[in-house]
CSV table of C-alpha atoms in Angstrom, one decimal:
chain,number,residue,atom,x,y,z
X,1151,UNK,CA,-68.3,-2.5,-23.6
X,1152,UNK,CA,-68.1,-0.2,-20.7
X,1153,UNK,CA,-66.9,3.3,-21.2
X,1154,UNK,CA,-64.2,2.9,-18.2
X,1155,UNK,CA,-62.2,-0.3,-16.9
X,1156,UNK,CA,-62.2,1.4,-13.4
X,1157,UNK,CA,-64.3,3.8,-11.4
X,1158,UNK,CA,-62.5,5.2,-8.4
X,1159,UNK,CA,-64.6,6.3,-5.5
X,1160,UNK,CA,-62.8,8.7,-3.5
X,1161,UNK,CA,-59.6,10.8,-4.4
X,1162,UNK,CA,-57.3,10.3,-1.6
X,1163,UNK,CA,-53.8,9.0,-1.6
X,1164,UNK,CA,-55.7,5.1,-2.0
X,1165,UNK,CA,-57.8,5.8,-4.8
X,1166,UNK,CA,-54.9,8.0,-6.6
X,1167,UNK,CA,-52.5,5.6,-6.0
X,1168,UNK,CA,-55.1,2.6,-7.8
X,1169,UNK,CA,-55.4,5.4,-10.4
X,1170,UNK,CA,-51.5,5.6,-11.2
X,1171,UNK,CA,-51.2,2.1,-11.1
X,1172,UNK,CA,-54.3,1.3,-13.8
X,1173,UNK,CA,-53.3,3.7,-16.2
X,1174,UNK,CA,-49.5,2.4,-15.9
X,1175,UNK,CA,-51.1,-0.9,-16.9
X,1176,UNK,CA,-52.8,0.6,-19.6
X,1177,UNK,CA,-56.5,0.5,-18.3
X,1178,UNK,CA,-58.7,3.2,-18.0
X,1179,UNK,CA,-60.2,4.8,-15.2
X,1180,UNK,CA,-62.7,7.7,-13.7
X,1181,UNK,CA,-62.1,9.3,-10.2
X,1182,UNK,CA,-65.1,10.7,-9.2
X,1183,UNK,CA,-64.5,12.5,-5.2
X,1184,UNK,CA,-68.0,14.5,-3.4
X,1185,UNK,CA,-65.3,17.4,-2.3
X,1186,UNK,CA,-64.9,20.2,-4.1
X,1187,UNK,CA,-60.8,19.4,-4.9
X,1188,UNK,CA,-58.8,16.5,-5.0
X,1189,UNK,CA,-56.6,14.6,-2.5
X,1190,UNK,CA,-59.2,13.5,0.0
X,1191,UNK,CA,-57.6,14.4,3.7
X,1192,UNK,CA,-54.1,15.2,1.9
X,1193,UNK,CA,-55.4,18.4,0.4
X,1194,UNK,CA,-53.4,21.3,1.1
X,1195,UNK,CA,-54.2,24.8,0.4
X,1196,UNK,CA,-51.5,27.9,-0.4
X,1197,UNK,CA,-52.7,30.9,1.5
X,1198,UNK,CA,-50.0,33.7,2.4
X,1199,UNK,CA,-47.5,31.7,1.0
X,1200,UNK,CA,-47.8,28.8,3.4
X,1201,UNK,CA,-49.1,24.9,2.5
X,1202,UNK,CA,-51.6,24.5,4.6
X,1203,UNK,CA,-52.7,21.1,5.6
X,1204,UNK,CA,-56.2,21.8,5.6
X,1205,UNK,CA,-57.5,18.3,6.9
X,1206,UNK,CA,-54.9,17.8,9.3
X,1207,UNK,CA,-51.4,17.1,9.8
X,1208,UNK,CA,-49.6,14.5,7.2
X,1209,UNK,CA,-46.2,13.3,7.5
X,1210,UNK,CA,-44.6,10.8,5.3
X,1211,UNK,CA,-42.6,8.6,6.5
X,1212,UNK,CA,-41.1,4.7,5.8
X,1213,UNK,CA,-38.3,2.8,6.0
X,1214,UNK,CA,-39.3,1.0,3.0
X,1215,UNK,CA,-36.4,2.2,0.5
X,1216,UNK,CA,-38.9,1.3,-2.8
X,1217,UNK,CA,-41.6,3.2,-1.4
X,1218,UNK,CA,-39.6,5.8,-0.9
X,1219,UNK,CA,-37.8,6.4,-3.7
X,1220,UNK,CA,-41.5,5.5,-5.4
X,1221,UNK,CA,-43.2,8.7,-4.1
X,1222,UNK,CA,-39.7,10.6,-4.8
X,1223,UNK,CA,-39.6,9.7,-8.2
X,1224,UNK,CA,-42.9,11.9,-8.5
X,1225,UNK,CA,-42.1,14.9,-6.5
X,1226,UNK,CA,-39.0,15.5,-4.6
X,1227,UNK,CA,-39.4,15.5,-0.6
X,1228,UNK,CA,-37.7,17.3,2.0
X,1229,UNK,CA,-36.1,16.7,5.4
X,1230,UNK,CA,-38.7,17.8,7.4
X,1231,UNK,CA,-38.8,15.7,10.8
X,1232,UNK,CA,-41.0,15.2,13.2
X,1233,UNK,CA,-40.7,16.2,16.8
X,1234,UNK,CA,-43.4,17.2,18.3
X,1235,UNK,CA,-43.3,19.2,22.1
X,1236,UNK,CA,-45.6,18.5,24.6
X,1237,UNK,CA,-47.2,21.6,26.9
X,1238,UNK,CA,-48.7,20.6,30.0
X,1239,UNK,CA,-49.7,23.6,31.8
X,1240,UNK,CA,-47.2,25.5,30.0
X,1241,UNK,CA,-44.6,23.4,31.1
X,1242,UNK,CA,-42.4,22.0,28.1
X,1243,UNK,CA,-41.5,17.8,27.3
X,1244,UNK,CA,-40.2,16.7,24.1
X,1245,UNK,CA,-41.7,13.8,22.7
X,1246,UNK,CA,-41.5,10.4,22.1
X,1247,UNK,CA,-40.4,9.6,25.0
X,1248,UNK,CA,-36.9,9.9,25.9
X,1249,UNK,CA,-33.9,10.8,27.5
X,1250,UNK,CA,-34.6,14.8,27.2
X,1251,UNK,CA,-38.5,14.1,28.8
X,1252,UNK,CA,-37.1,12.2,30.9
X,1253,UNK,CA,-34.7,15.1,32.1
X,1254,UNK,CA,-37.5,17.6,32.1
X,1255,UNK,CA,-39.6,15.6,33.9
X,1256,UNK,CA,-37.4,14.1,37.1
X,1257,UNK,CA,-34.2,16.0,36.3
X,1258,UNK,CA,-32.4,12.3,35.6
X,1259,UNK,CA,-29.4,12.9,33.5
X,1260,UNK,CA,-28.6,9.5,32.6
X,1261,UNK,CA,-29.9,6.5,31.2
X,1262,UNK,CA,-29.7,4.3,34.7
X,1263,UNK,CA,-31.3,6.8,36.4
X,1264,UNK,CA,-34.5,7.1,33.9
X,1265,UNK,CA,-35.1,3.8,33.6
X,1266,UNK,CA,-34.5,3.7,37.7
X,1267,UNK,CA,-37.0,6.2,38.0
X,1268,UNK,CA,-39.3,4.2,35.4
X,1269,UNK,CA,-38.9,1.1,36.7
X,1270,UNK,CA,-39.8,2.6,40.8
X,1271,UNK,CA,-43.4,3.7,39.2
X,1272,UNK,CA,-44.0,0.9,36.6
X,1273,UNK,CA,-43.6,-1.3,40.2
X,1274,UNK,CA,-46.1,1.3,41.9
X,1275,UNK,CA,-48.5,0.7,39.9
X,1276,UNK,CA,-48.1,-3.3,40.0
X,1277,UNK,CA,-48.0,-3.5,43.8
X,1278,UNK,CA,-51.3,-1.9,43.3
X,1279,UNK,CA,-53.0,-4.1,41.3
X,1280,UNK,CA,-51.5,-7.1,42.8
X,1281,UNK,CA,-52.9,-5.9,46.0
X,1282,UNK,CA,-56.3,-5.8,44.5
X,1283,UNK,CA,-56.2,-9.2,43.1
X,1284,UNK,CA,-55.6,-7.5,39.2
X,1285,UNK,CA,-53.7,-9.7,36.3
X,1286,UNK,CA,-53.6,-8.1,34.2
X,1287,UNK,CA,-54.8,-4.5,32.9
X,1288,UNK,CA,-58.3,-3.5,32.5
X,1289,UNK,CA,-58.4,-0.1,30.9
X,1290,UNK,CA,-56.0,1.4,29.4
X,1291,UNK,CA,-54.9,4.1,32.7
X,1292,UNK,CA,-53.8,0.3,34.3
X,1293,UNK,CA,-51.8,-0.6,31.0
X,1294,UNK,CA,-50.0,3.1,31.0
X,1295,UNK,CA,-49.5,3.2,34.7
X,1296,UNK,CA,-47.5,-0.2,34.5
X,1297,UNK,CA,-45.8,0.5,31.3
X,1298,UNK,CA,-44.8,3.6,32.6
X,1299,UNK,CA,-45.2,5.2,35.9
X,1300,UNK,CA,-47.7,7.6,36.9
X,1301,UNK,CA,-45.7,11.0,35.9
X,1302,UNK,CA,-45.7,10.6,32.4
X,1303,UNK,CA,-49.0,9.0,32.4
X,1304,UNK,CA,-50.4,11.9,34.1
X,1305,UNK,CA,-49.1,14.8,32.7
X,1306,UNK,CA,-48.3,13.3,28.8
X,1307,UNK,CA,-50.9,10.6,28.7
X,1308,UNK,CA,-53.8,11.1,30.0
X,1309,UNK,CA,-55.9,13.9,29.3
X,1310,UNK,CA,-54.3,14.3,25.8
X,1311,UNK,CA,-56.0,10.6,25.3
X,1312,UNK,CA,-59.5,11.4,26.9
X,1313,UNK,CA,-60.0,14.6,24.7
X,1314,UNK,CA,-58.9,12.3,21.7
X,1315,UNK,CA,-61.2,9.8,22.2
X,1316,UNK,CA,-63.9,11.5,24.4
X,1317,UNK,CA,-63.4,8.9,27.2
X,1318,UNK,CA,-62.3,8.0,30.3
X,1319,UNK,CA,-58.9,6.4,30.3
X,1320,UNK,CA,-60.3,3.8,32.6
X,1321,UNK,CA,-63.3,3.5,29.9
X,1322,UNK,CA,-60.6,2.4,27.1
X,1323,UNK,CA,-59.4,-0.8,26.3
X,1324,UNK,CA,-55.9,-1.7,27.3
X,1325,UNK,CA,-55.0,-2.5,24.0
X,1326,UNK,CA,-55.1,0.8,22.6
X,1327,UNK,CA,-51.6,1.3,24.2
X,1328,UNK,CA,-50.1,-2.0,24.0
X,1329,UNK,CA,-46.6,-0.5,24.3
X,1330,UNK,CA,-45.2,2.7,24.7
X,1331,UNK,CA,-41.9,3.7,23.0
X,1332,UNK,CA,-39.1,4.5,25.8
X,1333,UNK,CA,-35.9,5.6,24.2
X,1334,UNK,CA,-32.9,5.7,26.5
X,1335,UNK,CA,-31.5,8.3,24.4
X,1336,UNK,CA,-31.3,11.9,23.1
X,1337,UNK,CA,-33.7,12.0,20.3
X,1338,UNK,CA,-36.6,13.7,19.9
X,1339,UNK,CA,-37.5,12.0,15.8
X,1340,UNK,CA,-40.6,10.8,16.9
X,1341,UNK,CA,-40.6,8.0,14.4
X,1342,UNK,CA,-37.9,5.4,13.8
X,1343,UNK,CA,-38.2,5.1,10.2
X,1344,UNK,CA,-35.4,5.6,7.8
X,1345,UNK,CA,-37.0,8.1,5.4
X,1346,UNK,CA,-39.4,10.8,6.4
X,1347,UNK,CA,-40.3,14.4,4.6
X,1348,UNK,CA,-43.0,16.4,3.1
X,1349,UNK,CA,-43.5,17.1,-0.4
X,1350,UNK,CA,-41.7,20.2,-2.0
X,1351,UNK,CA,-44.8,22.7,-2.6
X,1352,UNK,CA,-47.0,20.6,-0.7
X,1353,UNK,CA,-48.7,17.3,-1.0
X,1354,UNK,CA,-50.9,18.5,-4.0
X,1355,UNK,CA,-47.9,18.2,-6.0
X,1356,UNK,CA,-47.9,14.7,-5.4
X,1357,UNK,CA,-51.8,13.9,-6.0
X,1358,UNK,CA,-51.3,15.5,-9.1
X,1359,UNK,CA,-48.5,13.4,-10.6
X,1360,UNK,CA,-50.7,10.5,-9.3
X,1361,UNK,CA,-53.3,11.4,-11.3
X,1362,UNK,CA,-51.9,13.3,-14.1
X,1363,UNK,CA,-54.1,11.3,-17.0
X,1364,UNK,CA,-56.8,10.7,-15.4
X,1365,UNK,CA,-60.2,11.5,-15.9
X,1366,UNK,CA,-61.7,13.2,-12.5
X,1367,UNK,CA,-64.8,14.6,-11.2
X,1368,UNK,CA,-65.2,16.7,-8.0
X,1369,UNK,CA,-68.4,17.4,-6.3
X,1370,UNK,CA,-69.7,14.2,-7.3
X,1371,UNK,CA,-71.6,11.7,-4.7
X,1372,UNK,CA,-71.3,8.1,-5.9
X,1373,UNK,CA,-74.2,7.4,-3.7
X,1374,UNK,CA,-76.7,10.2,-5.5
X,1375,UNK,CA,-76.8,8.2,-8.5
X,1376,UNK,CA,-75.3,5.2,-7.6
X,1377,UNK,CA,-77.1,3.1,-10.7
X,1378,UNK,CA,-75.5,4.9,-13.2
X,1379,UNK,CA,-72.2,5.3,-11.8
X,1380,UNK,CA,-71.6,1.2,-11.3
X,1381,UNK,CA,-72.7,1.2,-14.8
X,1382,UNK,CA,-70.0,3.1,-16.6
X,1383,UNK,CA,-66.8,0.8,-15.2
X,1384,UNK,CA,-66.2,-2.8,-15.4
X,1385,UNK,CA,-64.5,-2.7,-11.6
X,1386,UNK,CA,-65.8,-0.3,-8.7
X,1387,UNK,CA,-62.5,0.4,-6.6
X,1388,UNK,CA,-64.5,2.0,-3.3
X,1389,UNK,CA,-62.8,3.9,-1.1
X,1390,UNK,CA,-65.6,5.3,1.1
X,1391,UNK,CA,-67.5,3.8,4.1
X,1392,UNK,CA,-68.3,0.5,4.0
X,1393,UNK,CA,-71.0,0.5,6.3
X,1394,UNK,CA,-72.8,3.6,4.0
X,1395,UNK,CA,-71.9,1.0,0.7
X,1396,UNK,CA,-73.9,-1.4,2.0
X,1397,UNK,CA,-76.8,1.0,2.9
X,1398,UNK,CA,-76.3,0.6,7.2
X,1399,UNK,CA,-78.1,-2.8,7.1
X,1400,UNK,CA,-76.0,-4.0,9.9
X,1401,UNK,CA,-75.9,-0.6,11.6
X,1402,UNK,CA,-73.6,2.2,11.7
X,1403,UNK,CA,-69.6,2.0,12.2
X,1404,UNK,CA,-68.8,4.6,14.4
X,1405,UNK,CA,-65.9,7.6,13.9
X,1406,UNK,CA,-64.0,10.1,15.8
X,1407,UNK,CA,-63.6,12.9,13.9
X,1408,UNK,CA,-61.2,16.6,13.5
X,1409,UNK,CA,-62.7,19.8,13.9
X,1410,UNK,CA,-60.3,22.8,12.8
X,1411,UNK,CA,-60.2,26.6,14.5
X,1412,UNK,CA,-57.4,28.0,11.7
X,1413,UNK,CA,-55.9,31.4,12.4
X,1414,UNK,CA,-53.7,33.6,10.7
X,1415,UNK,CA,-51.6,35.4,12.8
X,1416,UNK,CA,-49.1,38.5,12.0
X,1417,UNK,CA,-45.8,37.1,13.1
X,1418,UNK,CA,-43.1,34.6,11.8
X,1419,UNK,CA,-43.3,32.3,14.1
X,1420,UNK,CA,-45.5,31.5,16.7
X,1421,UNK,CA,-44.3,28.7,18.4
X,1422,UNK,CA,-41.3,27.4,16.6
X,1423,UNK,CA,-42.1,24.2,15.9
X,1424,UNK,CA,-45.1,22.0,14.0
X,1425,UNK,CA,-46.5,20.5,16.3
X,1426,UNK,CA,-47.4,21.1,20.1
X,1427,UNK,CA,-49.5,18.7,21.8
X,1428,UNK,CA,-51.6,19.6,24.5
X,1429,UNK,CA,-51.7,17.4,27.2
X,1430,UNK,CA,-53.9,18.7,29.8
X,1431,UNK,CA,-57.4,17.7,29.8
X,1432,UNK,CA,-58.6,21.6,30.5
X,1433,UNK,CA,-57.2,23.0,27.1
X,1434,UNK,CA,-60.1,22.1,24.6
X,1435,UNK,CA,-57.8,21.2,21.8
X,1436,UNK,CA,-55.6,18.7,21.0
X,1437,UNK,CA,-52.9,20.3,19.9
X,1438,UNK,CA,-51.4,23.5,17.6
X,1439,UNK,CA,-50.2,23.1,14.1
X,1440,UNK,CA,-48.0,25.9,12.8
X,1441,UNK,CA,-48.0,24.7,9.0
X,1442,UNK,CA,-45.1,26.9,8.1
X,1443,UNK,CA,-42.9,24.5,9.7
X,1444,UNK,CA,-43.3,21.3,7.8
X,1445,UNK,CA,-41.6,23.1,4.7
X,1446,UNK,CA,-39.4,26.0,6.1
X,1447,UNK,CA,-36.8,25.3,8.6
X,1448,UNK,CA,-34.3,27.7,10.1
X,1449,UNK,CA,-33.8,31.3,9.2
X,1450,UNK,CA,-36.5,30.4,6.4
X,1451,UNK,CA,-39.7,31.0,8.4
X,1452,UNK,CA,-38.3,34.7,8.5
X,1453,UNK,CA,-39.2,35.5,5.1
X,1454,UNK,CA,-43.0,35.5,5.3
X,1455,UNK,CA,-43.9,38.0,8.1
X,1456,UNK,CA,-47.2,36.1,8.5
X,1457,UNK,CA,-47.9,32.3,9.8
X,1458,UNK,CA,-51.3,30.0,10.2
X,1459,UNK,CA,-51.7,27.7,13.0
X,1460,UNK,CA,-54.3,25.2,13.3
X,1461,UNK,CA,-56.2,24.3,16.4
X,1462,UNK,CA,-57.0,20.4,16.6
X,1463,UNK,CA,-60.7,19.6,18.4
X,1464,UNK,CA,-61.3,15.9,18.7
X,1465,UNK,CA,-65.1,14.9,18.6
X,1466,UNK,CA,-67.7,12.1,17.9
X,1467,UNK,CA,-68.1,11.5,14.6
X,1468,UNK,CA,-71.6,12.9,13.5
X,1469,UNK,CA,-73.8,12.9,10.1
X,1470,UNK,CA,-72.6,15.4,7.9
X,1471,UNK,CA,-69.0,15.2,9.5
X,1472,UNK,CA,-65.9,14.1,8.0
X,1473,UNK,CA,-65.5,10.7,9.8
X,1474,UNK,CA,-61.4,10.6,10.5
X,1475,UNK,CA,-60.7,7.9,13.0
X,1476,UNK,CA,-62.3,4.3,13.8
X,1477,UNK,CA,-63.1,3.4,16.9
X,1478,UNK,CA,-61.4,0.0,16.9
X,1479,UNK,CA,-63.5,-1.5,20.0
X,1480,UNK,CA,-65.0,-4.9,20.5
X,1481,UNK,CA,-68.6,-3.8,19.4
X,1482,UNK,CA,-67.1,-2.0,15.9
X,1483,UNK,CA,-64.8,-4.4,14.9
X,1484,UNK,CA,-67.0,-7.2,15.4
X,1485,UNK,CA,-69.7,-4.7,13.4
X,1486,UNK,CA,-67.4,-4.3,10.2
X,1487,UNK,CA,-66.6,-8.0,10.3
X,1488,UNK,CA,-70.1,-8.6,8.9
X,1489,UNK,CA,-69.5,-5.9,6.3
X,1490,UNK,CA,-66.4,-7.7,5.7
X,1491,UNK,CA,-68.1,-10.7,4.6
X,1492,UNK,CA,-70.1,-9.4,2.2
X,1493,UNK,CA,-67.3,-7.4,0.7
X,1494,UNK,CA,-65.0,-10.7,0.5
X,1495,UNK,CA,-68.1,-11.9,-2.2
X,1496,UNK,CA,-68.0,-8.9,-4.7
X,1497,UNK,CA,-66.2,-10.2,-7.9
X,1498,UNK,CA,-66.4,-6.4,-9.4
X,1499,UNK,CA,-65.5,-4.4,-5.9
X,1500,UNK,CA,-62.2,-3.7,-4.7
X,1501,UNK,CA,-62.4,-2.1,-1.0
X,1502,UNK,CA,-59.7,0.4,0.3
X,1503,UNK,CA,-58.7,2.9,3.0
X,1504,UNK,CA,-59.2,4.0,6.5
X,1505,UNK,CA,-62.7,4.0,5.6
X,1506,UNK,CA,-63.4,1.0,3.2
X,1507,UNK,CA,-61.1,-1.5,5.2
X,1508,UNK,CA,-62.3,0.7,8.8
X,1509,UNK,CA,-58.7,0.3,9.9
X,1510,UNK,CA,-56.3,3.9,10.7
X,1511,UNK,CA,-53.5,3.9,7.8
X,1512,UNK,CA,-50.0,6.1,7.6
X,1513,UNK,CA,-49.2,7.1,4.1
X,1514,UNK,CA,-46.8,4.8,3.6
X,1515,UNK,CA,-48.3,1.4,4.0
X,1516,UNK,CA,-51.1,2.4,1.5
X,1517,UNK,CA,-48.4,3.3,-1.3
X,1518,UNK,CA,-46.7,-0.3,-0.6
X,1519,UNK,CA,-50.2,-2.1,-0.7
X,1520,UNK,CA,-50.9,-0.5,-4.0
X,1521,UNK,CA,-47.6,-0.8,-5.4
X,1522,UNK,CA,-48.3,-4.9,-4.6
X,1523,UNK,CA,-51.7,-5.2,-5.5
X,1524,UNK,CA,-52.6,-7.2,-8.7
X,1525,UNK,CA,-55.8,-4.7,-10.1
């Protein structure tokens, strides 16, 4: 008999949440993670009093009312909402899209009068590639320009999407931007789900109470002594790359990844809100997370004098990296397709996560998929 029913590889919110669910059914399981905590990219650190996301940004949100009360029945979350600004050039837009972009973009002040303005450039744009014998979208600068106009494409879109991606708009697939949300209204809640917060104290709280019971071990590469590790468990739940579990034979997925410039800097507040996107393609970084914000709101950021931002770099995934994003193309999807195969034949191996399943994930789908998963 082996010494575990489960070994969990990789300790982020889909291997935690596998974790809870085991030990609820009685089973037994090891979460073994090669970082030096726990949490995988929801790992926060407390420094000057602050949560910081130290692998990024995480919001959680859902409309899914089981889910929901799910996570709250471990730690409590607050009201934090999203809504992020966007600078281009200094120049301030609220985001999604909607009436108060629209307002600081063409001065429009109601609805008929966006969507009039909208609907001129979406036509622009289609007169163009009518007149050049064009169907349908090639790239994805075609797909925004007709979705809509060349304003927002320009000064929202486009170069925030070439640093994220380190291509030409008119390199990317159309697909990538399918739709665009367009609110007719005043509302700057970037997502339309019904719940949305942070976890009071951070989201270690809540990777904790996922794991409370658990055996763990950090700095520990399944791949090092990967013999002995399959040997201990009667299932493998693998959260890692699939591509690197299967030793490259096909060849390599490829990633985008995060790099982070963090900075402490002696004021309350530096530029009152989470997140600022930066939209021009000169400004290196993505954007500007001020962490203080996801868990103080109001007069609160006043009571610590300090505050940390975080300055997002998109890049190429590289060896040795943390690989973030996939690069959903043609050539990689087709790629993990053959991994696929041979992970639909493992009796003993249960793949999940951004990585395992090479698909991007909110928080929120993987704590439904869990919850409904027969392990």
């Amino acid at each position: 008999m082996k010494q575990y029913d489960y070994l969990i590889v990789g300790a982020g919110l889909f291997g935690a949440m596998c974790a809870y669910k085991a030990r609820k059914q009685g089973k037994s399981c090891l979460v073994i993670d090669q970082r030096p905590q726990l949490g995988g990219n929801l790992y926060c650190e407390c420094k000057e009093g602050i949560n910081v996301h130290t692998y990024g940004a995480h919001i959680f949100h859902t409309s899914s009312k089981t889910v929901w009360d799910f996570v709250n029945s471990l730690v409590e979350f607050n009201r934090y909402t999203n809504s992020p600004i966007a600078n281009y050039k200094g120049q301030l837009y609220n985001l999604p899209f909607n009436m108060n972009t629209f307002y600081q973009m063409w001065g429009t002040v109601t609805p008929e009068d966006a969507r009039a303005k909208i609907e001129e450039q979406r036509a622009e744009a289609l007169a163009r590639m009518n007149a050049e014998g064009i169907a349908e979208p090639r790239n994805l600068e075609e797909q925004a320009l007709t979705l809509i106009g060349k304003d927002i494409y320009e000064k929202l879109i486009k170069g925030y999407t070439e640093k994220q991606w380190g291509r030409k708009c008119t390199d990317l697939p159309a697909f990538i931007i399918k739709r665009l949300p367009v609110r007719m209204v005043f509302d700057n809640n970037y997502f339309n789900d019904t719940y949305q917060g942070i976890p009071k104290g951070g989201y270690n709280k809540l990777i904790a109470a996922l794991l409370k019971g658990t055996d763990t071990k950090t700095e520990t590469n399944f791949f090092d002594n990967r013999e002995h590790w399959t040997g201990i468990a009667d299932k493998i739940i693998f959260t890692g790359k699939i591509d690197e579990f299967y030793n490259y034979q096909f060849g390599k997925l490829e990633y985008r990844t995060v790099r982070f410039e963090e900075e402490v800097i002696n004021t309350s507040n530096y530029q009152g809100n989470a997140v600022v996107n930066y939209t021009d393609r000169e400004t290196p970084y993505t954007r500007v997370i001020e962490h203080k914000h996801f868990e103080m709101f109001g007069q609160e950021v006043e009571k610590i004098s300090k505050t940390i931002i975080s300055k997002e770099y998109s890049t190429e995934w590289q060896e040795g990296m943390e690989p973030y994003y996939p690069v959903n193309d043609e050539k990689n999807n087709n790629l993990y397709l053959q991994y696929k195969r041979l992970a639909d034949e493992e009796k003993n191996v249960v793949f999940g996560g951004r990585l395992a399943e090479y698909k991007y994930y909110d928080m929120a789908p993987i704590v439904d998929k869990v919850l409904k998963m027969n392990l």
